[in-house]
PDB file of C-alpha atoms in Angstrom:
ATOM      1  CA  UNK T   1       2.905 -12.902  60.157  1.00 73.00           C
ATOM      2  CA  UNK T   2      -0.539 -11.890  58.977  1.00 76.00           C
ATOM      3  CA  UNK T   3       0.310 -12.695  55.361  1.00 74.00           C
ATOM      4  CA  UNK T   4       1.573 -16.163  56.255  1.00 83.00           C
ATOM      5  CA  UNK T   5      -1.665 -16.928  58.163  1.00 83.00           C
ATOM      6  CA  UNK T   6      -3.761 -15.804  55.199  1.00 81.00           C
ATOM      7  CA  UNK T   7      -1.631 -17.869  52.832  1.00 83.00           C
ATOM      8  CA  UNK T   8      -1.902 -20.909  55.126  1.00 82.00           C
ATOM      9  CA  UNK T   9      -5.695 -20.469  55.306  1.00 81.00           C
ATOM     10  CA  UNK T  10      -5.937 -20.298  51.505  1.00 82.00           C
ATOM     11  CA  UNK T  11      -3.796 -23.423  51.039  1.00 82.00           C
ATOM     12  CA  UNK T  12      -5.815 -25.284  53.660  1.00 78.00           C
ATOM     13  CA  UNK T  13      -9.077 -24.201  52.012  1.00 74.00           C
ATOM     14  CA  UNK T  14      -7.867 -25.353  48.583  1.00 72.00           C
ATOM     15  CA  UNK T  15      -6.749 -28.705  50.016  1.00 69.00           C
ATOM     16  CA  UNK T  16     -10.113 -29.297  51.695  1.00 65.00           C
ATOM     17  CA  UNK T  17     -12.002 -28.246  48.541  1.00 65.00           C
ATOM     18  CA  UNK T  18     -10.000 -30.748  46.494  1.00 60.00           C
ATOM     19  CA  UNK T  19     -11.080 -33.648  48.724  1.00 63.00           C
ATOM     20  CA  UNK T  20     -14.708 -33.832  47.611  1.00 61.00           C
ATOM     21  CA  UNK T  21     -15.715 -36.571  45.188  1.00 60.00           C
ATOM     22  CA  UNK T  22     -18.281 -35.333  42.642  1.00 59.00           C
ATOM     23  CA  UNK T  23     -17.987 -38.528  40.560  1.00 62.00           C
ATOM     24  CA  UNK T  24     -16.602 -38.953  37.084  1.00 62.00           C
ATOM     25  CA  UNK T  25     -19.031 -36.756  35.224  1.00 60.00           C
ATOM     26  CA  UNK T  26     -19.503 -33.165  36.367  1.00 61.00           C
ATOM     27  CA  UNK T  27     -22.721 -32.259  34.610  1.00 61.00           C
ATOM     28  CA  UNK T  28     -23.814 -29.265  36.645  1.00 65.00           C
ATOM     29  CA  UNK T  29     -25.287 -26.418  34.622  1.00 61.00           C
ATOM     30  CA  UNK T  30     -22.657 -23.769  33.911  1.00 64.00           C
ATOM     31  CA  UNK T  31     -24.718 -20.844  35.141  1.00 70.00           C
ATOM     32  CA  UNK T  32     -27.795 -19.652  36.966  1.00 74.00           C
ATOM     33  CA  UNK T  33     -29.954 -19.586  33.830  1.00 72.00           C
ATOM     34  CA  UNK T  34     -32.866 -21.868  33.044  1.00 70.00           C
ATOM     35  CA  UNK T  35     -32.305 -25.579  32.575  1.00 70.00           C
ATOM     36  CA  UNK T  36     -33.666 -26.530  29.173  1.00 71.00           C
ATOM     37  CA  UNK T  37     -33.725 -30.200  30.132  1.00 69.00           C
ATOM     38  CA  UNK T  38     -36.119 -29.709  33.045  1.00 71.00           C
ATOM     39  CA  UNK T  39     -39.057 -29.038  30.712  1.00 71.00           C
ATOM     40  CA  UNK T  40     -40.375 -32.196  29.102  1.00 71.00           C
ATOM     41  CA  UNK T  41     -42.959 -31.968  26.344  1.00 75.00           C
ATOM     42  CA  UNK T  42     -45.897 -34.283  26.826  1.00 76.00           C
ATOM     43  CA  UNK T  43     -47.688 -36.221  24.140  1.00 78.00           C
ATOM     44  CA  UNK T  44     -50.880 -34.640  22.817  1.00 82.00           C
ATOM     45  CA  UNK T  45     -54.129 -35.547  24.518  1.00 80.00           C
ATOM     46  CA  UNK T  46     -56.305 -37.863  22.461  1.00 82.00           C
ATOM     47  CA  UNK T  47     -59.807 -39.115  22.972  1.00 85.00           C
ATOM     48  CA  UNK T  48     -59.957 -42.900  23.443  1.00 83.00           C
ATOM     49  CA  UNK T  49     -62.077 -45.002  21.104  1.00 85.00           C
ATOM     50  CA  UNK T  50     -63.812 -46.750  23.986  1.00 86.00           C
ATOM     51  CA  UNK T  51     -63.815 -45.482  27.567  1.00 85.00           C
ATOM     52  CA  UNK T  52     -64.618 -48.971  28.899  1.00 85.00           C
ATOM     53  CA  UNK T  53     -61.127 -50.268  27.999  1.00 81.00           C
ATOM     54  CA  UNK T  54     -59.045 -47.561  29.676  1.00 80.00           C
ATOM     55  CA  UNK T  55     -56.495 -48.769  32.224  1.00 78.00           C
ATOM     56  CA  UNK T  56     -57.243 -48.238  35.884  1.00 80.00           C
ATOM     57  CA  UNK T  57     -55.612 -45.125  37.349  1.00 82.00           C
ATOM     58  CA  UNK T  58     -52.478 -45.804  39.367  1.00 81.00           C
ATOM     59  CA  UNK T  59     -51.633 -43.191  42.004  1.00 82.00           C
ATOM     60  CA  UNK T  60     -48.083 -42.005  41.435  1.00 76.00           C
ATOM     61  CA  UNK T  61     -47.880 -43.999  38.204  1.00 76.00           C
ATOM     62  CA  UNK T  62     -47.565 -42.800  34.646  1.00 74.00           C
ATOM     63  CA  UNK T  63     -50.265 -42.012  32.158  1.00 74.00           C
ATOM     64  CA  UNK T  64     -50.573 -42.219  28.394  1.00 72.00           C
ATOM     65  CA  UNK T  65     -49.365 -38.630  27.823  1.00 76.00           C
ATOM     66  CA  UNK T  66     -46.192 -38.902  29.929  1.00 76.00           C
ATOM     67  CA  UNK T  67     -43.010 -38.856  27.853  1.00 78.00           C
ATOM     68  CA  UNK T  68     -41.080 -42.102  27.766  1.00 81.00           C
ATOM     69  CA  UNK T  69     -38.046 -41.391  25.577  1.00 81.00           C
ATOM     70  CA  UNK T  70     -36.567 -44.892  25.867  1.00 85.00           C
ATOM     71  CA  UNK T  71     -39.772 -46.611  24.755  1.00 88.00           C
ATOM     72  CA  UNK T  72     -40.340 -44.002  22.040  1.00 87.00           C
ATOM     73  CA  UNK T  73     -36.826 -44.601  20.666  1.00 88.00           C
ATOM     74  CA  UNK T  74     -37.333 -48.378  20.673  1.00 90.00           C
ATOM     75  CA  UNK T  75     -40.621 -48.022  18.783  1.00 90.00           C
ATOM     76  CA  UNK T  76     -39.102 -45.519  16.325  1.00 91.00           C
ATOM     77  CA  UNK T  77     -36.345 -48.017  15.534  1.00 92.00           C
ATOM     78  CA  UNK T  78     -38.852 -50.797  14.890  1.00 91.00           C
ATOM     79  CA  UNK T  79     -38.687 -52.563  18.252  1.00 88.00           C
ATOM     80  CA  UNK T  80     -41.242 -53.477  20.868  1.00 86.00           C
ATOM     81  CA  UNK T  81     -41.440 -51.081  23.828  1.00 86.00           C
ATOM     82  CA  UNK T  82     -42.643 -53.859  26.154  1.00 83.00           C
ATOM     83  CA  UNK T  83     -39.147 -55.388  25.912  1.00 82.00           C
ATOM     84  CA  UNK T  84     -37.920 -52.588  28.203  1.00 86.00           C
ATOM     85  CA  UNK T  85     -39.864 -54.089  31.111  1.00 83.00           C
ATOM     86  CA  UNK T  86     -37.253 -55.818  33.318  1.00 78.00           C
ATOM     87  CA  UNK T  87     -39.827 -58.359  34.512  1.00 80.00           C
ATOM     88  CA  UNK T  88     -40.876 -59.380  31.007  1.00 79.00           C
ATOM     89  CA  UNK T  89     -40.063 -62.880  29.839  1.00 82.00           C
ATOM     90  CA  UNK T  90     -37.555 -63.416  27.049  1.00 82.00           C
ATOM     91  CA  UNK T  91     -39.461 -63.565  23.768  1.00 82.00           C
ATOM     92  CA  UNK T  92     -39.306 -66.816  21.820  1.00 85.00           C
ATOM     93  CA  UNK T  93     -37.734 -64.984  18.874  1.00 84.00           C
ATOM     94  CA  UNK T  94     -34.633 -64.370  21.033  1.00 86.00           C
ATOM     95  CA  UNK T  95     -34.306 -67.930  22.342  1.00 87.00           C
ATOM     96  CA  UNK T  96     -31.493 -68.860  19.933  1.00 91.00           C
ATOM     97  CA  UNK T  97     -29.551 -65.707  20.827  1.00 91.00           C
ATOM     98  CA  UNK T  98     -29.880 -66.369  24.561  1.00 88.00           C
ATOM     99  CA  UNK T  99     -28.841 -70.001  24.110  1.00 90.00           C
ATOM    100  CA  UNK T 100     -25.769 -69.085  22.039  1.00 92.00           C
ATOM    101  CA  UNK T 101     -24.647 -66.300  24.360  1.00 90.00           C
ATOM    102  CA  UNK T 102     -25.021 -68.414  27.503  1.00 88.00           C
ATOM    103  CA  UNK T 103     -23.408 -71.603  26.176  1.00 90.00           C
ATOM    104  CA  UNK T 104     -20.441 -71.280  28.565  1.00 89.00           C
ATOM    105  CA  UNK T 105     -22.623 -70.415  31.541  1.00 87.00           C
ATOM    106  CA  UNK T 106     -23.764 -67.118  32.962  1.00 84.00           C
ATOM    107  CA  UNK T 107     -22.838 -66.152  36.514  1.00 86.00           C
ATOM    108  CA  UNK T 108     -25.798 -64.831  38.449  1.00 85.00           C
ATOM    109  CA  UNK T 109     -23.806 -61.925  39.879  1.00 90.00           C
ATOM    110  CA  UNK T 110     -22.113 -60.756  36.664  1.00 89.00           C
ATOM    111  CA  UNK T 111     -23.281 -57.149  36.997  1.00 89.00           C
ATOM    112  CA  UNK T 112     -22.180 -56.914  40.626  1.00 92.00           C
ATOM    113  CA  UNK T 113     -18.744 -58.347  39.768  1.00 93.00           C
ATOM    114  CA  UNK T 114     -18.253 -55.930  36.858  1.00 92.00           C
ATOM    115  CA  UNK T 115     -19.390 -53.010  38.997  1.00 91.00           C
ATOM    116  CA  UNK T 116     -17.001 -53.944  41.821  1.00 93.00           C
ATOM    117  CA  UNK T 117     -14.100 -54.420  39.393  1.00 92.00           C
ATOM    118  CA  UNK T 118     -14.792 -51.072  37.726  1.00 88.00           C
ATOM    119  CA  UNK T 119     -15.040 -49.302  41.071  1.00 87.00           C
ATOM    120  CA  UNK T 120     -11.688 -50.776  42.139  1.00 89.00           C
ATOM    121  CA  UNK T 121     -10.165 -49.728  38.791  1.00 87.00           C
ATOM    122  CA  UNK T 122     -11.487 -46.186  39.115  1.00 82.00           C
ATOM    123  CA  UNK T 123     -10.241 -45.951  42.675  1.00 81.00           C
ATOM    124  CA  UNK T 124      -6.762 -47.148  41.643  1.00 83.00           C
ATOM    125  CA  UNK T 125      -6.556 -45.139  38.433  1.00 76.00           C
ATOM    126  CA  UNK T 126      -8.354 -42.018  39.577  1.00 65.00           C
ATOM    127  CA  UNK T 127      -6.536 -41.553  42.861  1.00 68.00           C
ATOM    128  CA  UNK T 128      -4.837 -38.281  41.906  1.00 68.00           C
ATOM    129  CA  UNK T 129      -7.356 -37.050  39.376  1.00 63.00           C
ATOM    130  CA  UNK T 130      -9.685 -35.935  42.190  1.00 62.00           C
ATOM    131  CA  UNK T 131      -7.330 -33.158  43.251  1.00 67.00           C
ATOM    132  CA  UNK T 132      -8.592 -30.267  41.143  1.00 68.00           C
ATOM    133  CA  UNK T 133      -9.148 -26.617  41.966  1.00 71.00           C
ATOM    134  CA  UNK T 134     -11.899 -26.315  39.361  1.00 72.00           C
ATOM    135  CA  UNK T 135     -14.625 -28.804  38.392  1.00 68.00           C
ATOM    136  CA  UNK T 136     -13.565 -30.909  35.423  1.00 70.00           C
ATOM    137  CA  UNK T 137     -14.913 -33.981  33.678  1.00 70.00           C
ATOM    138  CA  UNK T 138     -12.695 -36.768  35.049  1.00 75.00           C
ATOM    139  CA  UNK T 139     -14.130 -39.612  32.960  1.00 78.00           C
ATOM    140  CA  UNK T 140     -11.678 -39.096  30.098  1.00 77.00           C
ATOM    141  CA  UNK T 141      -8.765 -38.849  32.538  1.00 77.00           C
ATOM    142  CA  UNK T 142      -9.590 -42.107  34.310  1.00 81.00           C
ATOM    143  CA  UNK T 143     -10.311 -44.196  31.203  1.00 84.00           C
ATOM    144  CA  UNK T 144      -7.654 -42.590  28.973  1.00 83.00           C
ATOM    145  CA  UNK T 145      -5.581 -45.772  28.576  1.00 84.00           C
ATOM    146  CA  UNK T 146      -8.655 -47.762  27.537  1.00 85.00           C
ATOM    147  CA  UNK T 147      -9.870 -45.309  24.923  1.00 88.00           C
ATOM    148  CA  UNK T 148      -9.520 -46.076  21.227  1.00 91.00           C
ATOM    149  CA  UNK T 149      -8.343 -43.532  18.692  1.00 90.00           C
ATOM    150  CA  UNK T 150     -10.799 -43.928  15.800  1.00 90.00           C
ATOM    151  CA  UNK T 151      -8.407 -42.435  13.255  1.00 90.00           C
ATOM    152  CA  UNK T 152      -5.631 -44.895  14.102  1.00 92.00           C
ATOM    153  CA  UNK T 153      -8.091 -47.806  13.928  1.00 92.00           C
ATOM    154  CA  UNK T 154      -9.476 -46.607  10.579  1.00 92.00           C
ATOM    155  CA  UNK T 155      -5.964 -46.356   9.122  1.00 92.00           C
ATOM    156  CA  UNK T 156      -5.096 -49.843  10.408  1.00 94.00           C
ATOM    157  CA  UNK T 157      -8.271 -51.304   8.890  1.00 93.00           C
ATOM    158  CA  UNK T 158      -7.564 -49.627   5.546  1.00 92.00           C
ATOM    159  CA  UNK T 159      -3.985 -50.954   5.504  1.00 93.00           C
ATOM    160  CA  UNK T 160      -5.229 -54.550   5.723  1.00 96.00           C
ATOM    161  CA  UNK T 161      -7.871 -53.977   3.059  1.00 93.00           C
ATOM    162  CA  UNK T 162     -11.046 -53.499   5.099  1.00 93.00           C
ATOM    163  CA  UNK T 163     -13.485 -51.093   3.465  1.00 89.00           C
ATOM    164  CA  UNK T 164     -14.473 -48.172   5.684  1.00 88.00           C
ATOM    165  CA  UNK T 165     -17.343 -46.454   3.866  1.00 86.00           C
ATOM    166  CA  UNK T 166     -18.605 -44.554   6.918  1.00 84.00           C
ATOM    167  CA  UNK T 167     -15.221 -42.972   7.651  1.00 82.00           C
ATOM    168  CA  UNK T 168     -14.023 -39.816   5.931  1.00 83.00           C
ATOM    169  CA  UNK T 169     -12.033 -40.527   2.766  1.00 82.00           C
ATOM    170  CA  UNK T 170      -8.250 -40.425   2.696  1.00 73.00           C
ATOM    171  CA  UNK T 171      -6.821 -37.031   1.946  1.00 67.00           C
TER     172      UNK T 171
END
């Protein structure tokens, strides 16, 4: 009698633990050790050429030594970091691209529609993937049917004569 109660309690506990929804990516640190991503190096302090042209301080805002990895990557790749500002106007150099890509019309709520469709897909497809005793990365499980095997695609491209210089050579 006592054993059956303990077994029932363990099964009930496992069932309740499997009902939480941590999302698709379980990126918790694996242990109690330090988190190497919590320490961000700052840019070196430099003395400005003219103190009269410094920007006004903004409480709670950023400063010139704060790391901005997205803007730094854009600049390193030859782009303009101001293009990351969501309120910035579309530069005239991109006018032809915007015109060509919007020639069939652009719905104003495209992002909301895609997000709702993806959420419905994940709910449908990931219904049983949430039942796990141990934390796992469910992203690959949910989107498994939509993933592309790069080796199969490389072989198919080579069969029709497409050069694949960045892929490993045939063995």
